[in-house]
PDB file as gemmi writes it, atoms N, CA and C in Angstrom:
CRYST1    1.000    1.000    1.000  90.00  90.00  90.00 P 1                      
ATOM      1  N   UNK A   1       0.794  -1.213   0.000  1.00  0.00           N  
ATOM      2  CA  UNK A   1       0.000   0.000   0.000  1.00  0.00           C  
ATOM      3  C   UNK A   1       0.828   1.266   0.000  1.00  0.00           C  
ATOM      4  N   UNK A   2       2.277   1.417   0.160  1.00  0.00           N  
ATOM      5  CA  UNK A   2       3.431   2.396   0.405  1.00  0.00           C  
ATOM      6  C   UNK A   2       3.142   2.794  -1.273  1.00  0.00           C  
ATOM      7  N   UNK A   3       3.926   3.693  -1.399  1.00  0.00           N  
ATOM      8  CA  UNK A   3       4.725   4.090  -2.816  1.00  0.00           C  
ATOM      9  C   UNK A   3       6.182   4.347  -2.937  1.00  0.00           C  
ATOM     10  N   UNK A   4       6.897   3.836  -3.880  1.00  0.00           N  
ATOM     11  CA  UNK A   4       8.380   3.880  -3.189  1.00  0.00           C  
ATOM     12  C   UNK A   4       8.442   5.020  -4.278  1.00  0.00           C  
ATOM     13  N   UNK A   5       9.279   6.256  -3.685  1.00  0.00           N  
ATOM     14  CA  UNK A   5       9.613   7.145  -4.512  1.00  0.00           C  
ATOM     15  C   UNK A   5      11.108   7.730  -4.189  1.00  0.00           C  
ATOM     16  N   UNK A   6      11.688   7.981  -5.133  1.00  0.00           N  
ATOM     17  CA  UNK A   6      13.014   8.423  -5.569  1.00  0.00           C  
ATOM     18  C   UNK A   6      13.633   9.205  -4.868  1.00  0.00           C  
ATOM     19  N   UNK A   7      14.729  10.019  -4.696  1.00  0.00           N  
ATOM     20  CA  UNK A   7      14.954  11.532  -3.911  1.00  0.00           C  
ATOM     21  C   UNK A   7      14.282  12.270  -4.404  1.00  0.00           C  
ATOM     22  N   UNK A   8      14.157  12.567  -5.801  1.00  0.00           N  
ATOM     23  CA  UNK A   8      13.774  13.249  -6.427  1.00  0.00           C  
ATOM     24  C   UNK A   8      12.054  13.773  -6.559  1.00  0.00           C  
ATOM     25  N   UNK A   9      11.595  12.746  -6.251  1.00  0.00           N  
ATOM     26  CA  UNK A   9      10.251  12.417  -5.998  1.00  0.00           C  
ATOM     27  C   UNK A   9      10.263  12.962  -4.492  1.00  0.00           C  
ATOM     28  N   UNK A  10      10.747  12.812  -3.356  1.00  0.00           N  
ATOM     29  CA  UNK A  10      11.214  12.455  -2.289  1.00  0.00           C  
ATOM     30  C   UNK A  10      11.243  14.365  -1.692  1.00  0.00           C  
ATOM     31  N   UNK A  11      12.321  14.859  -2.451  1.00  0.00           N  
ATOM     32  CA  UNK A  11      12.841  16.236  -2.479  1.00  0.00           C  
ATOM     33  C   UNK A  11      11.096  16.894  -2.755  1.00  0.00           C  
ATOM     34  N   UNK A  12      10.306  16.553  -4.062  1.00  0.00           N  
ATOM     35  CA  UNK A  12       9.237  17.320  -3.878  1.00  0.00           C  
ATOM     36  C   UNK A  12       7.911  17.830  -3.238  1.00  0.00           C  
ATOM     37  N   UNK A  13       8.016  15.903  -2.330  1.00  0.00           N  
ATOM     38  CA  UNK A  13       7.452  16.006  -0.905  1.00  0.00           C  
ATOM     39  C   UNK A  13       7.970  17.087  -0.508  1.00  0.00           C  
ATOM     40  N   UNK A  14       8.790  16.730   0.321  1.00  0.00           N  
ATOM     41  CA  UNK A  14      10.071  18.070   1.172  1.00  0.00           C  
ATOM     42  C   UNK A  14       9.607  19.147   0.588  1.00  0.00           C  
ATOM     43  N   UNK A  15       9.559  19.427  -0.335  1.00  0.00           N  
ATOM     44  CA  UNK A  15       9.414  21.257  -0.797  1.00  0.00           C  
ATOM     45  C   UNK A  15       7.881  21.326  -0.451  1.00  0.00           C  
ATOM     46  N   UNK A  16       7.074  20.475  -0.300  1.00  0.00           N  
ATOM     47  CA  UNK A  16       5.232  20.336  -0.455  1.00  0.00           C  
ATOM     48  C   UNK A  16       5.107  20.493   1.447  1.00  0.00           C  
ATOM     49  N   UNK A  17       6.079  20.524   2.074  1.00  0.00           N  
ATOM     50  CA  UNK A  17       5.732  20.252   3.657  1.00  0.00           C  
ATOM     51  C   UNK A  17       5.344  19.223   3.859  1.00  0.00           C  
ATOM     52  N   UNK A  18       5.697  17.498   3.114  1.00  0.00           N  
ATOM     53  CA  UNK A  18       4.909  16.641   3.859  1.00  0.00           C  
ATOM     54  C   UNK A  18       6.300  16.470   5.044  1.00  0.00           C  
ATOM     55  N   UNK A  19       5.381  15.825   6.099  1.00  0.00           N  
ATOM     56  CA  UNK A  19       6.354  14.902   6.851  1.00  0.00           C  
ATOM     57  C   UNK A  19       7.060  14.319   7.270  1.00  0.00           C  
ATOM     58  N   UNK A  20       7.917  14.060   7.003  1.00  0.00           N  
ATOM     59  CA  UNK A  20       9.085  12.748   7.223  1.00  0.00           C  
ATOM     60  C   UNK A  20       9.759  12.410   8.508  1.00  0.00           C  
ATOM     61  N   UNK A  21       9.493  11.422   8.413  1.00  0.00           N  
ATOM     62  CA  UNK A  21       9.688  10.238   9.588  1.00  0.00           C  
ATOM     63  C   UNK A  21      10.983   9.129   9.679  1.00  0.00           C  
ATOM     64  N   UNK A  22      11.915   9.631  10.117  1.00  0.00           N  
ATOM     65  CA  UNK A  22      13.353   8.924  10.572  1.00  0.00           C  
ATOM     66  C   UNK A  22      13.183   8.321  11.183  1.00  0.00           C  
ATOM     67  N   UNK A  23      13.050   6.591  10.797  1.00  0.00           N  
ATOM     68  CA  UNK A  23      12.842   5.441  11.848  1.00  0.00           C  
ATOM     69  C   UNK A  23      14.558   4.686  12.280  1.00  0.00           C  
ATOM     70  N   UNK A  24      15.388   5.688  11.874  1.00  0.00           N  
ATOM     71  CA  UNK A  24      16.690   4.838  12.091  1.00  0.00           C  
ATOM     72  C   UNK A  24      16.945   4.626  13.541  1.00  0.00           C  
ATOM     73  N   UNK A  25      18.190   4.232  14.238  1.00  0.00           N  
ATOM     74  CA  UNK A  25      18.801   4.257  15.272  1.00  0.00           C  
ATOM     75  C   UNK A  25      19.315   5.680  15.862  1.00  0.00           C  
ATOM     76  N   UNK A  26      19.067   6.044  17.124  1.00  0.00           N  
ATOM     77  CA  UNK A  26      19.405   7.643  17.612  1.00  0.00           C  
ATOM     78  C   UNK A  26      20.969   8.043  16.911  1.00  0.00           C  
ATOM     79  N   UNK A  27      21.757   7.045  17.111  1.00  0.00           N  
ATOM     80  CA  UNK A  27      23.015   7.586  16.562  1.00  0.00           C  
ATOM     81  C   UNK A  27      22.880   8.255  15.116  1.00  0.00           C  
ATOM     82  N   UNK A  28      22.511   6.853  14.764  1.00  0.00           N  
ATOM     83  CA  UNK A  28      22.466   7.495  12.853  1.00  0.00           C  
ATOM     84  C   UNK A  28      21.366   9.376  12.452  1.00  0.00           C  
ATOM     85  N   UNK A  29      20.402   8.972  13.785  1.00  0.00           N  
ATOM     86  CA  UNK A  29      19.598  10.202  13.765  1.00  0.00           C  
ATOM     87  C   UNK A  29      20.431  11.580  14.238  1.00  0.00           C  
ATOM     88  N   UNK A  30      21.261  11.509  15.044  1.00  0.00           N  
ATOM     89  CA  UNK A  30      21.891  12.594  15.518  1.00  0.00           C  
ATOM     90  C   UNK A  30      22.946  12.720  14.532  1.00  0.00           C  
ATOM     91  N   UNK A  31      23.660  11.744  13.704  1.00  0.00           N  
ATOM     92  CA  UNK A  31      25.182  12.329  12.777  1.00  0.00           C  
ATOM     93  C   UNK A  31      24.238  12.955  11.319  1.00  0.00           C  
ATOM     94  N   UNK A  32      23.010  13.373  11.630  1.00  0.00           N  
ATOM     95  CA  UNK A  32      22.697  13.760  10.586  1.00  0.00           C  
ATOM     96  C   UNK A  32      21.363  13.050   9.671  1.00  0.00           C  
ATOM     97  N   UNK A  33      20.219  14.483   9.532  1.00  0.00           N  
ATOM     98  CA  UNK A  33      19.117  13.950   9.186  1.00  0.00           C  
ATOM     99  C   UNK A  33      18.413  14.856   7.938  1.00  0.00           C  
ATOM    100  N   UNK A  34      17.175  14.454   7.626  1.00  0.00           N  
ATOM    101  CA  UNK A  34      16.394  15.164   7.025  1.00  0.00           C  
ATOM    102  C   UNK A  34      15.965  16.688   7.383  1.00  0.00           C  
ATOM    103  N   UNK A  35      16.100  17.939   7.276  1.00  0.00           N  
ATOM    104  CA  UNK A  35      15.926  19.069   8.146  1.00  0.00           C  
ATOM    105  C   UNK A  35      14.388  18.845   8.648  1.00  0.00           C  
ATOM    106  N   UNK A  36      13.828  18.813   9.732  1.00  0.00           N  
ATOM    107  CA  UNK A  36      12.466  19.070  10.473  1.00  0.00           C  
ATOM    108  C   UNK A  36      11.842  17.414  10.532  1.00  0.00           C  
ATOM    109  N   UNK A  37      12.888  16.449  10.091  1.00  0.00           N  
ATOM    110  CA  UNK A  37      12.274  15.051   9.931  1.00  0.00           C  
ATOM    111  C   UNK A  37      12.128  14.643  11.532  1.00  0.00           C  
ATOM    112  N   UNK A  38      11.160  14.277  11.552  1.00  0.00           N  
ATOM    113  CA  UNK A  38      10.732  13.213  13.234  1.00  0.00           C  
ATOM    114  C   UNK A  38      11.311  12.009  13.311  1.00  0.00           C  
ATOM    115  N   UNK A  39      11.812  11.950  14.622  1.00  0.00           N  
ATOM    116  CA  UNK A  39      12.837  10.702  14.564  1.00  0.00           C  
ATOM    117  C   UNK A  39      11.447  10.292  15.679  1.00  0.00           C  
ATOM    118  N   UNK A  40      11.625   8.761  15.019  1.00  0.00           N  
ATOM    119  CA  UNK A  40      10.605   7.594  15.402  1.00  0.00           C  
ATOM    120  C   UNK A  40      11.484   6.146  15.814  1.00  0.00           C  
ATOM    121  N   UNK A  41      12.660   5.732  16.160  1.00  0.00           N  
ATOM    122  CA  UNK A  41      13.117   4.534  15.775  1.00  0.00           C  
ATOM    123  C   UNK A  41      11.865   3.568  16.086  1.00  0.00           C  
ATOM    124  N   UNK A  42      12.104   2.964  14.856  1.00  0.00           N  
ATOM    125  CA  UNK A  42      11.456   1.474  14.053  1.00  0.00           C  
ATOM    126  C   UNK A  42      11.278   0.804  15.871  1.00  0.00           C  
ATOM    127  N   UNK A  43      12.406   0.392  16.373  1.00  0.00           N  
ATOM    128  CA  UNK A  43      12.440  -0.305  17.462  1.00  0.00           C  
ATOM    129  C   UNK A  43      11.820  -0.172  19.005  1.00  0.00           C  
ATOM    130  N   UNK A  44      11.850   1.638  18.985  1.00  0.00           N  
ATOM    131  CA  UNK A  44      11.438   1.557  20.451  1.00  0.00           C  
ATOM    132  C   UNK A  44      10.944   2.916  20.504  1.00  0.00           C  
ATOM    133  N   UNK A  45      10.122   3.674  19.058  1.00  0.00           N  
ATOM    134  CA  UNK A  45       9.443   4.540  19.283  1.00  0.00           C  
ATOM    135  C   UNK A  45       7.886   4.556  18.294  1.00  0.00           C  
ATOM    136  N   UNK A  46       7.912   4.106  17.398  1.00  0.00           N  
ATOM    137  CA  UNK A  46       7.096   4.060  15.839  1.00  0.00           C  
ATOM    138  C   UNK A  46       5.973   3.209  16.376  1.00  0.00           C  
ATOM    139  N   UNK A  47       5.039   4.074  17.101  1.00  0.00           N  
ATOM    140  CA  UNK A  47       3.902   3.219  17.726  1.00  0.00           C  
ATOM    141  C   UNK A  47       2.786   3.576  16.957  1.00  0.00           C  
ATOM    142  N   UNK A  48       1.432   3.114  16.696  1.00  0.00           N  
ATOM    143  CA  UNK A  48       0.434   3.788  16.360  1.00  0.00           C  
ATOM    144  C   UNK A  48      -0.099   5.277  16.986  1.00  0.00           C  
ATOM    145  N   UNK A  49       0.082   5.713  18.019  1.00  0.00           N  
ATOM    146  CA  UNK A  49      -0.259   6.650  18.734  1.00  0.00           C  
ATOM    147  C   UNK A  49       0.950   7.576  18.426  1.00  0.00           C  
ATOM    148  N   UNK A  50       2.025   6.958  18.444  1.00  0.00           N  
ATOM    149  CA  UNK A  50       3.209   8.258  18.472  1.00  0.00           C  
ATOM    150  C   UNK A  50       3.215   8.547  17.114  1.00  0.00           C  
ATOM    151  N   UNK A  51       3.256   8.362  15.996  1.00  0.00           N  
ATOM    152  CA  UNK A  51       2.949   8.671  14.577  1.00  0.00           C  
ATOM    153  C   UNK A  51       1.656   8.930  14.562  1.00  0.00           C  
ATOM    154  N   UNK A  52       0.170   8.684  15.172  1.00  0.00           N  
ATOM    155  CA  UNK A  52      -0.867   9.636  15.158  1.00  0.00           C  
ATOM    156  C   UNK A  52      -0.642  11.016  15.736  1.00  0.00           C  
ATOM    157  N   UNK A  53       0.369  11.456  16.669  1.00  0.00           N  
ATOM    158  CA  UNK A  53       0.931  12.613  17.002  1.00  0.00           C  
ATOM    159  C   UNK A  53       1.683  13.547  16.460  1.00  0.00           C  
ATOM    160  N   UNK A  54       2.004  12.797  15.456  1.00  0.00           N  
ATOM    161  CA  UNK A  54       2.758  13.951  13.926  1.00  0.00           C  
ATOM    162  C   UNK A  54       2.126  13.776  12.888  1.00  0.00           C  
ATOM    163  N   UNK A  55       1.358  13.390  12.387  1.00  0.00           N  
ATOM    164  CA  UNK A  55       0.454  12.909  11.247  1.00  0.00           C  
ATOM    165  C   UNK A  55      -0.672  12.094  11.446  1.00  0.00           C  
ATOM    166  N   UNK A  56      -1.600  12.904  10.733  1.00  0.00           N  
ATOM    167  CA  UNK A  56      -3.184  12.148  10.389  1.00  0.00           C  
ATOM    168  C   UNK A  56      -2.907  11.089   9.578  1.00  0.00           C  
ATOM    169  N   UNK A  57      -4.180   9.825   9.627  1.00  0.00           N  
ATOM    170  CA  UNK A  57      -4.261   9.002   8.705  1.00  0.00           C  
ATOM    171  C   UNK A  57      -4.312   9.333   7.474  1.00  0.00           C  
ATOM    172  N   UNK A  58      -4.976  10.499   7.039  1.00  0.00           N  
ATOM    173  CA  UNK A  58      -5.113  10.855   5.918  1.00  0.00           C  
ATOM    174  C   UNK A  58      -4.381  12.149   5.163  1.00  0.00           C  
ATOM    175  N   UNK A  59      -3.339  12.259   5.699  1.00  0.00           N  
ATOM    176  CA  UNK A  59      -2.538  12.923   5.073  1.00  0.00           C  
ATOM    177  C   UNK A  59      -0.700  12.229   5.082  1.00  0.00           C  
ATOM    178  N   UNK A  60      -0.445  12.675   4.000  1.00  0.00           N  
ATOM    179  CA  UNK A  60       0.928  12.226   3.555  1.00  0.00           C  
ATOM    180  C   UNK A  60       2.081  12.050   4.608  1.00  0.00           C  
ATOM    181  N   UNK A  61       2.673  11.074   4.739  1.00  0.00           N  
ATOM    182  CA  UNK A  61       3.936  10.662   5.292  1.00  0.00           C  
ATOM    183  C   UNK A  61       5.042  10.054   4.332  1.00  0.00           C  
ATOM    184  N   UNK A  62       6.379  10.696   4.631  1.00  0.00           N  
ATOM    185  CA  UNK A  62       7.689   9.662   4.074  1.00  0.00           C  
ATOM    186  C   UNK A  62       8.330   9.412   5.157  1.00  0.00           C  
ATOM    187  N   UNK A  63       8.550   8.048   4.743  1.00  0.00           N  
ATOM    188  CA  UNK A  63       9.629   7.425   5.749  1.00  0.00           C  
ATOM    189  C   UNK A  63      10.771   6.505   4.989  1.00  0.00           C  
ATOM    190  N   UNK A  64      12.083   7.136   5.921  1.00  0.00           N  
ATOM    191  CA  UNK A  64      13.419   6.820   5.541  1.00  0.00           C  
ATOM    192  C   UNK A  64      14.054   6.345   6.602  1.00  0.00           C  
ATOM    193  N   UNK A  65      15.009   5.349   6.037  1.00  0.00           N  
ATOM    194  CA  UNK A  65      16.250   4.784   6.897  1.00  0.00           C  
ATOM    195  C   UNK A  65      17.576   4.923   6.046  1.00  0.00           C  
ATOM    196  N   UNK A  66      18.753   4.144   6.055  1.00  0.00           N  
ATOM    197  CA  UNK A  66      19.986   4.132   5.719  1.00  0.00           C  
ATOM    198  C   UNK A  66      19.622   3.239   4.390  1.00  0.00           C  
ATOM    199  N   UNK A  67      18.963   3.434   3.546  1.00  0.00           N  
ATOM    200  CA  UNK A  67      19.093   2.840   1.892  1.00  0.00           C  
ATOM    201  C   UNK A  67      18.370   1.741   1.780  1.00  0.00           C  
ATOM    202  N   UNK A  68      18.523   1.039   0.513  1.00  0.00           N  
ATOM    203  CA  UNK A  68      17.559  -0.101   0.281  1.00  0.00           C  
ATOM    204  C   UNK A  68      17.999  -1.188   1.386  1.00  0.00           C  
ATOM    205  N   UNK A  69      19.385  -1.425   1.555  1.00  0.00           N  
ATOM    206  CA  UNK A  69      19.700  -2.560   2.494  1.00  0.00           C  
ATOM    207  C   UNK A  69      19.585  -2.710   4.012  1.00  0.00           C  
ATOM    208  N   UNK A  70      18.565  -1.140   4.260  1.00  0.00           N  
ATOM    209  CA  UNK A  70      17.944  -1.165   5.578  1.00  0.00           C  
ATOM    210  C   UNK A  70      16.508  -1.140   5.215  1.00  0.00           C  
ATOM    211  N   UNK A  71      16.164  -2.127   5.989  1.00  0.00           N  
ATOM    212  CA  UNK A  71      14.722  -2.514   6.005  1.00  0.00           C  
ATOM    213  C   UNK A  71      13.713  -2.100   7.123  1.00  0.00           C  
ATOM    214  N   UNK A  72      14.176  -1.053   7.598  1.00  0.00           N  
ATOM    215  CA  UNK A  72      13.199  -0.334   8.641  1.00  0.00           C  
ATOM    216  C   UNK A  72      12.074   0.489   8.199  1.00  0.00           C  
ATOM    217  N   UNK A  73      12.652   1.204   7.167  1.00  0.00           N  
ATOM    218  CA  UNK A  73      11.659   1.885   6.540  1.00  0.00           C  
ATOM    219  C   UNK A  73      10.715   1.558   5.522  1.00  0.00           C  
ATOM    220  N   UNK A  74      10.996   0.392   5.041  1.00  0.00           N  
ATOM    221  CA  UNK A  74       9.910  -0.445   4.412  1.00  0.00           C  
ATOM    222  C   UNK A  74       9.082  -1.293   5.471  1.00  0.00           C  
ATOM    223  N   UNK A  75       9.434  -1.529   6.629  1.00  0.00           N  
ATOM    224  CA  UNK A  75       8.760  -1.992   7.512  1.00  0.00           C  
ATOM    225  C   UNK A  75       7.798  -1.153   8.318  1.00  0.00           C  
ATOM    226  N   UNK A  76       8.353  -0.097   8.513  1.00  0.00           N  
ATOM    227  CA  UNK A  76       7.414   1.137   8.727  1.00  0.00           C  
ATOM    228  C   UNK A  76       6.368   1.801   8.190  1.00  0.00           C  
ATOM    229  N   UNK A  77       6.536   1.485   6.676  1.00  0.00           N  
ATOM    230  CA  UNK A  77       5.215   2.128   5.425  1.00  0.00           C  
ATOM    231  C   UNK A  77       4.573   0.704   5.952  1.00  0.00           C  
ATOM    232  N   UNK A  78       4.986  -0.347   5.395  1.00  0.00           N  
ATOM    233  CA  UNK A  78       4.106  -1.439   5.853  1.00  0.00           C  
ATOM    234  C   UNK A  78       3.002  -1.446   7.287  1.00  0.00           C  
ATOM    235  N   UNK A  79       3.877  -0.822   8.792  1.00  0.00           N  
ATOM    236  CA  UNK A  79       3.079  -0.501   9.770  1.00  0.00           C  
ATOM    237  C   UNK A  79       1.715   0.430   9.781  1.00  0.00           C  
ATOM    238  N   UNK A  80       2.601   1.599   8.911  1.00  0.00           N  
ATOM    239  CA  UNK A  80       1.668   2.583   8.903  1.00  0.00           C  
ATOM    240  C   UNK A  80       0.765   2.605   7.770  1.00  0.00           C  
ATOM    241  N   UNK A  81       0.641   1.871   6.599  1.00  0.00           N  
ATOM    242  CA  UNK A  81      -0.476   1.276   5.861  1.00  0.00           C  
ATOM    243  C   UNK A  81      -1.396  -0.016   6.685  1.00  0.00           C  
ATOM    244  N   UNK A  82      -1.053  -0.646   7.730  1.00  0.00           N  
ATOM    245  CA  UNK A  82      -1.991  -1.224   8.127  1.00  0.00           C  
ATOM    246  C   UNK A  82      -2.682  -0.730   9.639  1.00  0.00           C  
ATOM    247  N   UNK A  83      -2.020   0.712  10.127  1.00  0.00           N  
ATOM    248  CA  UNK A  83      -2.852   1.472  10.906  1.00  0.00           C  
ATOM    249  C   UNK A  83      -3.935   2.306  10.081  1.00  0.00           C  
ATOM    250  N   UNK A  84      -4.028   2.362   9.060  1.00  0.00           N  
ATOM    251  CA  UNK A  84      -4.826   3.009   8.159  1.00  0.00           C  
ATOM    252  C   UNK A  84      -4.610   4.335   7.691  1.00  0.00           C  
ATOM    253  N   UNK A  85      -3.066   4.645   7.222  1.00  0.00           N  
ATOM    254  CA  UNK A  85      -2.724   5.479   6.248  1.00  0.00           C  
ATOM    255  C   UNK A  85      -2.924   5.259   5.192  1.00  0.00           C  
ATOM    256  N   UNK A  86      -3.290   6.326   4.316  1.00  0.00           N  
ATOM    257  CA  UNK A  86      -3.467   6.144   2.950  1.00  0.00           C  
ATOM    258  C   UNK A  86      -2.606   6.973   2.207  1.00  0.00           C  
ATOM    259  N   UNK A  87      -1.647   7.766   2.981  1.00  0.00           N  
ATOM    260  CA  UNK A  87      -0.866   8.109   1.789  1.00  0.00           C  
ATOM    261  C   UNK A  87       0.374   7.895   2.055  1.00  0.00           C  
ATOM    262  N   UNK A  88       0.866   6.864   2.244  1.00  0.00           N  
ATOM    263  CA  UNK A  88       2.560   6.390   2.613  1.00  0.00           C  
ATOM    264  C   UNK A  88       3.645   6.316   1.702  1.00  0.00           C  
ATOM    265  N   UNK A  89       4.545   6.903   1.553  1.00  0.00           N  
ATOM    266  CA  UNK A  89       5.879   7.211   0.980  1.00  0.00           C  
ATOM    267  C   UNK A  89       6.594   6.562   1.307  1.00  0.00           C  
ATOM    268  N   UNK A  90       7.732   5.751   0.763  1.00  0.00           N  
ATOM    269  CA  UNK A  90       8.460   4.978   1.103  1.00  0.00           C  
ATOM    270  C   UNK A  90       9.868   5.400   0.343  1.00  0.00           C  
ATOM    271  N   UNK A  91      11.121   6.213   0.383  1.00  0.00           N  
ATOM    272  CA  UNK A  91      12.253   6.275   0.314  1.00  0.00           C  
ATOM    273  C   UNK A  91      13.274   5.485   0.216  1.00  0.00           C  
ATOM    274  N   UNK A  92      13.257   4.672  -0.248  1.00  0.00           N  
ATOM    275  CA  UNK A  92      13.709   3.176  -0.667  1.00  0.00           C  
ATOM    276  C   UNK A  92      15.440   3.368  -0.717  1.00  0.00           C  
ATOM    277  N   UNK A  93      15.732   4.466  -1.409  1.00  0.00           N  
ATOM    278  CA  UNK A  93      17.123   4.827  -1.111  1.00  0.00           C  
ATOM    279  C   UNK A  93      17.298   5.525   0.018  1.00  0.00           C  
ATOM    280  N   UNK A  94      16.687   5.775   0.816  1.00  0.00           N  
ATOM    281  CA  UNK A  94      16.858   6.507   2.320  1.00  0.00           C  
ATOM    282  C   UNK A  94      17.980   7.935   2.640  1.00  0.00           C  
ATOM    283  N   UNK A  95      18.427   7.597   3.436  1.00  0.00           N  
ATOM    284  CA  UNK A  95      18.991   9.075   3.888  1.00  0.00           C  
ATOM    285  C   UNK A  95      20.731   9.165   3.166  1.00  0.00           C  
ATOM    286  N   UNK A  96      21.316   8.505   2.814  1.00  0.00           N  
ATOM    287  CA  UNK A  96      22.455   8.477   2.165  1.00  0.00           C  
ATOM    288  C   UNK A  96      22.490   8.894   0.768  1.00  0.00           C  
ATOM    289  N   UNK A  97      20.990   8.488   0.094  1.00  0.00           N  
ATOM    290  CA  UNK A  97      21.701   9.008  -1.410  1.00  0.00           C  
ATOM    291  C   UNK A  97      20.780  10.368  -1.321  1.00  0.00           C  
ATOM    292  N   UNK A  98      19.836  10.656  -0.601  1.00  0.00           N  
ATOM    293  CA  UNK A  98      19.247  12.056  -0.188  1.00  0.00           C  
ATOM    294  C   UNK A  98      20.764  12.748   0.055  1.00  0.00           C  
ATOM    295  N   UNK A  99      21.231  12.605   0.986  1.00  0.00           N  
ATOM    296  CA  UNK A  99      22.451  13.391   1.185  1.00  0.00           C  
ATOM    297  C   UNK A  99      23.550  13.788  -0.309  1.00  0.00           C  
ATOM    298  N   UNK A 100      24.281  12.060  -0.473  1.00  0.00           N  
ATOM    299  CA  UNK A 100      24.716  12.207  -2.231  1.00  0.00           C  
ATOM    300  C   UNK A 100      23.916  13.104  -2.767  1.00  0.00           C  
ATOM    301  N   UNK A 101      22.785  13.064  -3.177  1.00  0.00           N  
ATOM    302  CA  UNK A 101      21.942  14.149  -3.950  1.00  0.00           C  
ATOM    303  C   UNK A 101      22.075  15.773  -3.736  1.00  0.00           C  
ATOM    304  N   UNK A 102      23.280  15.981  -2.742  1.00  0.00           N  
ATOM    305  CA  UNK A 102      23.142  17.327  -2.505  1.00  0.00           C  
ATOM    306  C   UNK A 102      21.759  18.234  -1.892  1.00  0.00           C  
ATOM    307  N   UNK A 103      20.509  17.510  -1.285  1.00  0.00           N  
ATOM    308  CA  UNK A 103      19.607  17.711  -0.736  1.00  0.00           C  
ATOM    309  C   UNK A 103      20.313  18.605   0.510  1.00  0.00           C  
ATOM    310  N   UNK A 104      18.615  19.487   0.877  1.00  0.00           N  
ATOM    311  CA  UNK A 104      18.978  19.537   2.551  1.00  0.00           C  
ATOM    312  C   UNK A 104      19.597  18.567   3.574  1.00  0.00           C  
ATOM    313  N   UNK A 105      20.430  18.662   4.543  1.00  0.00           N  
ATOM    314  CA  UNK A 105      20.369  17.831   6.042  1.00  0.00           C  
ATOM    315  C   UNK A 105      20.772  19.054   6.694  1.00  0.00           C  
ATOM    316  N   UNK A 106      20.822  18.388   7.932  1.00  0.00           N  
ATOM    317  CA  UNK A 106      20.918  19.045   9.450  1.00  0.00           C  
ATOM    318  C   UNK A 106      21.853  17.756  10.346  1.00  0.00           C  
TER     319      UNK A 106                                                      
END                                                                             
């Protein structure tokens, strides 16, 4: 039910004000993130209630981790499509080639 979209795709969220949701590990969240992204870790924060606290069901979320070979953030669109989001973003290349891309971080 996610949509996996590109940086590029990704970047025009970002310019639109949607959301984004950093489900990585605090470390990886503190050496550097998405500017205004909500850190959620996958593990011991990304609850139904704590993501109903930054976003409605019915409005847009992206969520990113460390690239395709981290699977948090595909596990996370997956969560949050079966709490009953309907508009889930999925960043499939995550926060590393956002960065490569010369994008914002913080």
């Amino acid at each position: 039910g996610a949509t996996t979209v590109s940086p590029e795709e990704a970047l025009a969220l970002f310019d639109a004000g949607v959301v984004f949701v950093d489900v990585r590990k605090p470390s990886d969240f503190d050496a550097g993130r998405i500017p205004g992204a909500v850190h959620l870790d996958i593990k011991t924060d990304l609850t139904e209630a704590n993501l109903g606290e930054v976003v409605a069901t019915a409005d847009p979320v992206v969520f990113y981790c460390n690239g395709h070979s981290c699977m948090r953030s595909s596990e996370a669109s997956a969560m949050a499509v079966g709490w009953g989001y309907s508009e889930v973003y999925y960043l499939r290349d995550g926060y590393p080639d956002w960065e490569a891309a010369g994008y914002p971080i913080e």
